[in-house]
Coordinates of C-alpha atoms in Angstrom, one line a residue:
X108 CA 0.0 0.0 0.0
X109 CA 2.9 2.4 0.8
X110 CA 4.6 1.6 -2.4
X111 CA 1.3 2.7 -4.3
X112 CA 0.7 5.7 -2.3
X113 CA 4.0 6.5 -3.3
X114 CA 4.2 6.0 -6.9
X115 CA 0.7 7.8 -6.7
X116 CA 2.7 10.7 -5.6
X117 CA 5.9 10.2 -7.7
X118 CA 3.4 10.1 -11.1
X119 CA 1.6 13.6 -9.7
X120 CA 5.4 15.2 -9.1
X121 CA 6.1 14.5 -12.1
X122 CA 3.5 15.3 -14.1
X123 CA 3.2 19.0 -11.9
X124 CA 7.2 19.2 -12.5
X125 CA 5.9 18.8 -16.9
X126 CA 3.5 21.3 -16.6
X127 CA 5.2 24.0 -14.6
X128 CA 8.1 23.5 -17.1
X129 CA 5.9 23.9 -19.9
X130 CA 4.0 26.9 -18.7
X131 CA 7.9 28.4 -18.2
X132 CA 8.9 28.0 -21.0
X133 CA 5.9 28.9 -23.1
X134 CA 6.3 32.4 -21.1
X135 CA 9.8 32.6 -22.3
X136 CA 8.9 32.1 -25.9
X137 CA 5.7 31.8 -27.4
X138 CA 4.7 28.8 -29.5
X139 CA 4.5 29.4 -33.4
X140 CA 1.0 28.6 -34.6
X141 CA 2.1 26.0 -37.6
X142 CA 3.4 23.6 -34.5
X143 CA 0.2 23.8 -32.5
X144 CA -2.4 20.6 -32.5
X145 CA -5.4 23.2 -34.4
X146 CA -5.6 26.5 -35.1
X147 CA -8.8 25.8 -32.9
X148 CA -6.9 25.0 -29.7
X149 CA -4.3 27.4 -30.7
X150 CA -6.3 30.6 -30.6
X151 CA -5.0 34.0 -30.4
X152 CA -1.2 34.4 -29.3
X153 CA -2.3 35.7 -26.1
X154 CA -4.5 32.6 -24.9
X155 CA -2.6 31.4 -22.1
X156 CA -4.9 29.7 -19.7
X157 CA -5.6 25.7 -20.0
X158 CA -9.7 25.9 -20.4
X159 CA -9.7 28.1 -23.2
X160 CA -7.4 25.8 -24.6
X161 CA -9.1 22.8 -23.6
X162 CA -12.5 23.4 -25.0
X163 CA -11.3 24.8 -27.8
X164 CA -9.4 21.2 -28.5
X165 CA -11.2 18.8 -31.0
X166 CA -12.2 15.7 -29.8
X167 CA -8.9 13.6 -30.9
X168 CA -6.7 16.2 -29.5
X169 CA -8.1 15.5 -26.2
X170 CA -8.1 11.8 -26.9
X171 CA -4.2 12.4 -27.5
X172 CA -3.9 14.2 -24.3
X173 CA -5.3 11.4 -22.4
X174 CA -3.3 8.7 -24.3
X175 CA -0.5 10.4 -23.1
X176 CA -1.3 10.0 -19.4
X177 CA -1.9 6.6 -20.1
X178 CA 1.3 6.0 -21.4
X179 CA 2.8 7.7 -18.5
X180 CA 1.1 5.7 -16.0
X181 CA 2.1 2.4 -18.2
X182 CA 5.8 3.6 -17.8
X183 CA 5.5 4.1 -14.2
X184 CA 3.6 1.0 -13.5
X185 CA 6.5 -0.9 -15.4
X186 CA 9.0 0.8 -13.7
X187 CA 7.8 0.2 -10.3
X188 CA 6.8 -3.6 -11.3
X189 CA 10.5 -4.4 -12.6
X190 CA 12.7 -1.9 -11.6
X191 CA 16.3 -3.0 -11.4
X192 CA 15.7 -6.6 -11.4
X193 CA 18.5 -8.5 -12.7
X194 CA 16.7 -12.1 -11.4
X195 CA 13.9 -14.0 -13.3
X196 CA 10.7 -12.5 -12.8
X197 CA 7.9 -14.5 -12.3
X198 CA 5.4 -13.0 -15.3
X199 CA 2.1 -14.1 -13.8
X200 CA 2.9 -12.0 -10.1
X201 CA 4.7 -9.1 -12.2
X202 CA 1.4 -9.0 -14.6
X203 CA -1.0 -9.0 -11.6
X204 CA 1.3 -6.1 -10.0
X205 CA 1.2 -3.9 -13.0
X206 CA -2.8 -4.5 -13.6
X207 CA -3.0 -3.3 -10.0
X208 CA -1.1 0.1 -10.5
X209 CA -2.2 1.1 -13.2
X210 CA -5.9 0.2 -12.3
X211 CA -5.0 2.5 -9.4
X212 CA -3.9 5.0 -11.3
X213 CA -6.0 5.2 -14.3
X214 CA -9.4 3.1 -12.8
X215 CA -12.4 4.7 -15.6
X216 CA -12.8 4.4 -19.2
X217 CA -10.7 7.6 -20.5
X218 CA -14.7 8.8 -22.3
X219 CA -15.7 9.5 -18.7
X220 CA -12.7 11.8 -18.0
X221 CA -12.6 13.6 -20.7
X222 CA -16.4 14.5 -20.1
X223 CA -15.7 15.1 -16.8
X224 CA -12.7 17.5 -17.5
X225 CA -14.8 19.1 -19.9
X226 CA -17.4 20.0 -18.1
X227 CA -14.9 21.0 -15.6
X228 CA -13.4 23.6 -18.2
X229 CA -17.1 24.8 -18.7
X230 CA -16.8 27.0 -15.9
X231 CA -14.3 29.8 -16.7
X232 CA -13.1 30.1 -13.0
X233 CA -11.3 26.6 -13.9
X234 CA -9.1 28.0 -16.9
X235 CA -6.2 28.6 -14.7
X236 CA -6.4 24.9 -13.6
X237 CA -3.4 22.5 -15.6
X238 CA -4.4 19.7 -17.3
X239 CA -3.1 17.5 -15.0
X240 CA -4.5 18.6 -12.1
X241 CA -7.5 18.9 -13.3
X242 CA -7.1 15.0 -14.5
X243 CA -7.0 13.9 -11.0
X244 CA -10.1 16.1 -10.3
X245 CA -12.2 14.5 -13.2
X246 CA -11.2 11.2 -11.6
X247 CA -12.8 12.5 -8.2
X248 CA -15.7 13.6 -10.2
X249 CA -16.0 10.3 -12.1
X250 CA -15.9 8.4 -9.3
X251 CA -18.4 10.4 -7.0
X252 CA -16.4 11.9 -4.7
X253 CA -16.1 15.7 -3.7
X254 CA -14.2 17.5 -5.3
X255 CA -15.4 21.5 -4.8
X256 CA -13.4 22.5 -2.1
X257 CA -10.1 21.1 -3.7
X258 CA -11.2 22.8 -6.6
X259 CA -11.7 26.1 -5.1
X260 CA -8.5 26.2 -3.0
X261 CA -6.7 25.1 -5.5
X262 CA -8.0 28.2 -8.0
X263 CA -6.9 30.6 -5.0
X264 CA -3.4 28.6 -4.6
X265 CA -2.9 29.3 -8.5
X266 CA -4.4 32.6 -8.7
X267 CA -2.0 33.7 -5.8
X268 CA 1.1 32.2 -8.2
X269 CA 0.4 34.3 -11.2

């Protein structure tokens, strides 16, 4: 259980550590349009907030997006499931471990999270909200659990960064 909670929280540092590099560096120097996903999702030059973006993404753009957390949570699954072995692994117990993380990880079909991350986006006050972050809240809200008063801290926590 430790070693999930903790490649829980390896998977989120990382993927905060992604964004925040991102967001740097698209403040250094901004994108040029012809490398953008859409001209859609692009938008104006000055469109720097993840919900304008978002919602302004076609549908395969955001299936993209999501394939790419799944693929991160693949790698760290595997990671954490062989490591550094240098001895045999026994397939079956190594199979059954990664089914496990990544079930913890990525546990509903990736249709209900992007519905539930756009609907998120919907509200405007959630714009300033990364798309990982706001990954892990769609799980919340996929699964049934509350997820408000996360959300609205978190908007303050970011608003006070900017």
């Amino acid at each position: 259980m430790a070693r999930k909670a903790l490649l829980i929280a390896l998977a989120l540092t990382l993927a905060l550590a992604g964004a925040a590099h991102a967001q740097k560096s698209a403040d250094k120097k901004p994108a040029s349009l012809s490398s953008a996903p859409s001209a859609a999702a692009a938008g104006h030059a000055t469109v720097t907030n993840f919900g304008q973006r978002w919602t302004a993404m076609t549908d395969k753009e955001r299936d993209t997006f999501l394939e790419g957390m799944t693929t991160a949570v693949r790698l760290v699954c595997t990671n954490a499931v062989f490591g550094q072995e240098t001895k045999p692994v026994d397939m079956q117990a190594a199979n059954k471990s990664f089914m496990e993380c990544f079930a913890g990880m990525f546990p509903y079909k990736p249709s209900d999270i992007k519905s539930a991350m756009t609907s998120l986006y919907q509200d405007k006050n959630n714009n300033i909200v990364p798309y990982d972050i706001m990954y892990g809240m769609s799980l919340l809200k996929v699964k049934g659990d509350p997820y408000e008063d996360n959300l609205v801290r978190l908007r303050q926590d970011l608003a006070k960064r900017k």
